[in-house]
Amino acid sequence: MAMRRILMTSLLLAGWSIAAEAAPAQDALLPASVIFATSTGYWEDDGNAPDVERVPTGAESVANPEGKAVQRHGYYKLFAVRQPDRTSKVYLQQIAQTETGPAIASTIELQEFSDLKPYVTDIRPENSNGIIKEPGLFATVYLKTDPAAEPDGWTVLIDEFGDITVEKATN
């Protein structure tokens, strides 16, 4: 019985080491500089509406190439990217739900946060029930402007018209 256990353990360990050597290195799905992210909220339009305002060039387009107005809908993604000086920039993406899966409709930097040069400590959605079916977004970004300070909450609100508001939370 002891000999059988030794043999099985040896085979198991040999199999693990072979599998570890044979496993191909995978590209990172998410860059290490992305430190917090949340997907929340909901948006929809008739296909003719512009994506969220303040969109930089280079945003991926999910418009219909035939030029026909097609109902679009999706959710928002809010994420923080750490900079070399340890501060963060916060970005907002509109993610469209397409027949082939999610696609980035637009990406914007929320300049209100960049101006603060914050140390982002967390990002949380309004609730954890998943994507809601009501237009808009409500999330809280927790940040410090001094690394030794306590974090403050800042809200990011997108109303049903797509207007973006970023302000210090008023518990």
Short mmCIF file of C-alpha atoms in Angstrom, two decimals:
data_model
loop_
_atom_site.label_atom_id
_atom_site.label_comp_id
_atom_site.label_asym_id
_atom_site.label_seq_id
_atom_site.Cartn_x
_atom_site.Cartn_y
_atom_site.Cartn_z
CA MET A 1 0.00 0.00 0.00
CA ALA A 2 2.80 2.45 0.88
CA MET A 3 4.57 1.58 -2.37
CA ARG A 4 1.40 2.30 -4.32
CA ARG A 5 1.04 5.72 -2.64
CA ILE A 6 4.64 6.61 -3.46
CA LEU A 7 4.16 5.57 -7.09
CA MET A 8 0.93 7.57 -7.45
CA THR A 9 2.47 10.63 -5.81
CA SER A 10 5.52 10.42 -8.09
CA LEU A 11 3.34 10.15 -11.20
CA LEU A 12 1.16 13.03 -10.06
CA LEU A 13 4.15 15.29 -9.36
CA ALA A 14 5.78 14.34 -12.67
CA GLY A 15 2.56 15.17 -14.49
CA TRP A 16 2.35 18.57 -12.82
CA SER A 17 5.92 19.48 -13.73
CA ILE A 18 5.39 18.44 -17.37
CA ALA A 19 2.14 20.39 -17.55
CA ALA A 20 3.82 23.45 -16.04
CA GLU A 21 6.61 23.31 -18.64
CA ALA A 22 4.21 22.72 -21.53
CA ALA A 23 1.80 25.54 -20.61
CA PRO A 24 2.24 28.42 -23.06
CA ALA A 25 2.78 31.89 -21.70
CA GLN A 26 -0.40 33.90 -22.09
CA ASP A 27 -0.67 37.59 -22.81
CA ALA A 28 -2.09 39.61 -19.97
CA LEU A 29 -5.80 40.18 -20.49
CA LEU A 30 -5.71 43.30 -18.38
CA PRO A 31 -2.65 45.55 -18.02
CA ALA A 32 -1.10 45.64 -14.56
CA SER A 33 -1.56 49.42 -14.51
CA VAL A 34 -5.37 49.01 -14.35
CA ILE A 35 -5.86 48.97 -10.59
CA PHE A 36 -9.66 49.21 -10.15
CA ALA A 37 -12.59 48.67 -12.51
CA THR A 38 -16.34 48.31 -12.33
CA SER A 39 -19.00 47.70 -14.95
CA THR A 40 -22.38 49.16 -14.15
CA GLY A 41 -25.23 51.25 -15.46
CA TYR A 42 -27.07 51.05 -18.73
CA TRP A 43 -27.34 53.10 -21.93
CA GLU A 44 -29.29 52.82 -25.14
CA ASP A 45 -29.83 54.93 -28.25
CA ASP A 46 -31.31 54.77 -31.73
CA GLY A 47 -27.93 54.40 -33.41
CA ASN A 48 -27.70 58.06 -34.41
CA ALA A 49 -26.81 59.50 -31.01
CA PRO A 50 -23.19 60.42 -30.32
CA ASP A 51 -21.24 58.36 -27.82
CA VAL A 52 -20.52 59.86 -24.40
CA GLU A 53 -19.20 63.41 -24.65
CA ARG A 54 -15.53 64.39 -24.36
CA VAL A 55 -14.49 61.39 -26.46
CA PRO A 56 -10.82 61.43 -27.52
CA THR A 57 -9.80 60.40 -31.00
CA GLY A 58 -9.16 56.72 -31.53
CA ALA A 59 -12.35 55.45 -29.91
CA GLU A 60 -13.58 52.21 -31.40
CA SER A 61 -16.72 52.68 -33.45
CA VAL A 62 -19.63 50.29 -33.27
CA ALA A 63 -21.81 52.22 -35.71
CA ASN A 64 -23.58 50.33 -38.47
CA PRO A 65 -21.32 50.49 -41.57
CA GLU A 66 -24.37 50.65 -43.87
CA GLY A 67 -25.41 53.92 -42.25
CA LYS A 68 -28.79 52.63 -41.07
CA ALA A 69 -29.97 53.61 -37.63
CA VAL A 70 -29.85 50.51 -35.46
CA GLN A 71 -30.91 50.42 -31.83
CA ARG A 72 -27.80 50.18 -29.65
CA HIS A 73 -27.52 49.44 -25.95
CA GLY A 74 -24.90 48.50 -23.44
CA TYR A 75 -23.31 49.36 -20.14
CA TYR A 76 -20.58 51.58 -18.73
CA LYS A 77 -17.16 50.61 -17.44
CA LEU A 78 -15.31 52.90 -15.02
CA PHE A 79 -11.65 52.15 -14.33
CA ALA A 80 -8.49 53.63 -12.83
CA VAL A 81 -5.05 53.39 -14.42
CA ARG A 82 -1.97 53.88 -12.27
CA GLN A 83 0.58 56.33 -13.65
CA PRO A 84 4.39 56.11 -13.18
CA ASP A 85 4.20 58.68 -10.34
CA ARG A 86 1.69 56.37 -8.50
CA THR A 87 -1.24 58.73 -9.08
CA SER A 88 -4.13 57.55 -11.24
CA LYS A 89 -6.24 58.58 -14.17
CA VAL A 90 -9.88 57.52 -14.28
CA TYR A 91 -11.56 56.54 -17.54
CA LEU A 92 -15.16 55.91 -18.55
CA GLN A 93 -16.07 53.55 -21.37
CA GLN A 94 -19.35 52.93 -23.12
CA ILE A 95 -19.54 49.22 -23.89
CA ALA A 96 -22.01 48.23 -26.61
CA GLN A 97 -23.67 44.84 -26.55
CA THR A 98 -23.35 43.55 -30.14
CA GLU A 99 -24.20 40.28 -31.84
CA THR A 100 -20.54 39.25 -31.59
CA GLY A 101 -20.19 40.27 -27.95
CA PRO A 102 -19.21 43.42 -26.06
CA ALA A 103 -17.45 46.18 -28.03
CA ILE A 104 -16.01 49.49 -26.84
CA ALA A 105 -18.18 52.31 -28.20
CA SER A 106 -16.14 55.12 -26.61
CA THR A 107 -13.49 55.85 -24.00
CA ILE A 108 -12.99 59.15 -22.20
CA GLU A 109 -10.67 60.35 -19.49
CA LEU A 110 -12.53 62.00 -16.60
CA GLN A 111 -10.46 65.18 -16.40
CA GLU A 112 -12.00 66.14 -13.05
CA PHE A 113 -10.01 63.29 -11.49
CA SER A 114 -6.83 63.86 -13.51
CA ASP A 115 -6.74 67.47 -12.31
CA LEU A 116 -6.63 66.22 -8.70
CA LYS A 117 -3.69 63.85 -9.39
CA PRO A 118 -5.36 61.30 -7.08
CA TYR A 119 -4.25 58.08 -5.49
CA VAL A 120 -7.31 55.94 -6.25
CA THR A 121 -8.05 53.40 -3.51
CA ASP A 122 -11.31 51.84 -4.78
CA ILE A 123 -14.16 52.12 -7.29
CA ARG A 124 -17.62 50.80 -6.41
CA PRO A 125 -20.91 50.62 -8.27
CA GLU A 126 -24.16 51.79 -6.72
CA ASN A 127 -25.13 48.17 -6.18
CA SER A 128 -23.74 44.72 -6.89
CA ASN A 129 -26.80 43.30 -8.63
CA GLY A 130 -25.20 43.50 -12.07
CA ILE A 131 -26.11 45.68 -15.00
CA ILE A 132 -29.32 47.59 -14.43
CA LYS A 133 -31.95 48.21 -17.11
CA GLU A 134 -32.48 51.89 -16.34
CA PRO A 135 -30.44 54.46 -18.25
CA GLY A 136 -27.56 56.05 -16.41
CA LEU A 137 -24.71 55.26 -14.05
CA PHE A 138 -23.91 55.91 -10.42
CA ALA A 139 -20.54 54.85 -8.99
CA THR A 140 -18.20 56.04 -6.27
CA VAL A 141 -14.46 56.52 -6.71
CA TYR A 142 -12.47 56.57 -3.47
CA LEU A 143 -9.26 58.58 -3.67
CA LYS A 144 -6.62 60.45 -1.76
CA THR A 145 -4.87 63.62 -2.89
CA ASP A 146 -2.20 63.01 -0.24
CA PRO A 147 -0.90 59.45 0.19
CA ALA A 148 -1.00 59.82 4.00
CA ALA A 149 -4.60 61.10 4.11
CA GLU A 150 -7.84 59.18 4.50
CA PRO A 151 -9.68 58.53 1.21
CA ASP A 152 -12.61 60.69 0.10
CA GLY A 153 -15.54 59.46 -1.96
CA TRP A 154 -16.31 61.07 -5.31
CA THR A 155 -19.43 60.20 -7.27
CA VAL A 156 -19.67 59.71 -11.00
CA LEU A 157 -23.23 60.17 -12.21
CA ILE A 158 -24.57 59.83 -15.73
CA ASP A 159 -28.21 60.81 -16.04
CA GLU A 160 -30.77 59.41 -18.47
CA PHE A 161 -29.71 62.05 -21.03
CA GLY A 162 -26.04 61.00 -20.93
CA ASP A 163 -24.79 64.06 -19.03
CA ILE A 164 -21.78 63.25 -16.84
CA THR A 165 -21.35 64.76 -13.36
CA VAL A 166 -18.27 64.20 -11.18
CA GLU A 167 -18.39 65.63 -7.65
CA LYS A 168 -17.25 65.02 -4.12
CA ALA A 169 -19.68 62.74 -2.29
CA THR A 170 -21.93 64.43 0.25
CA ASN A 171 -22.80 61.56 2.61
#
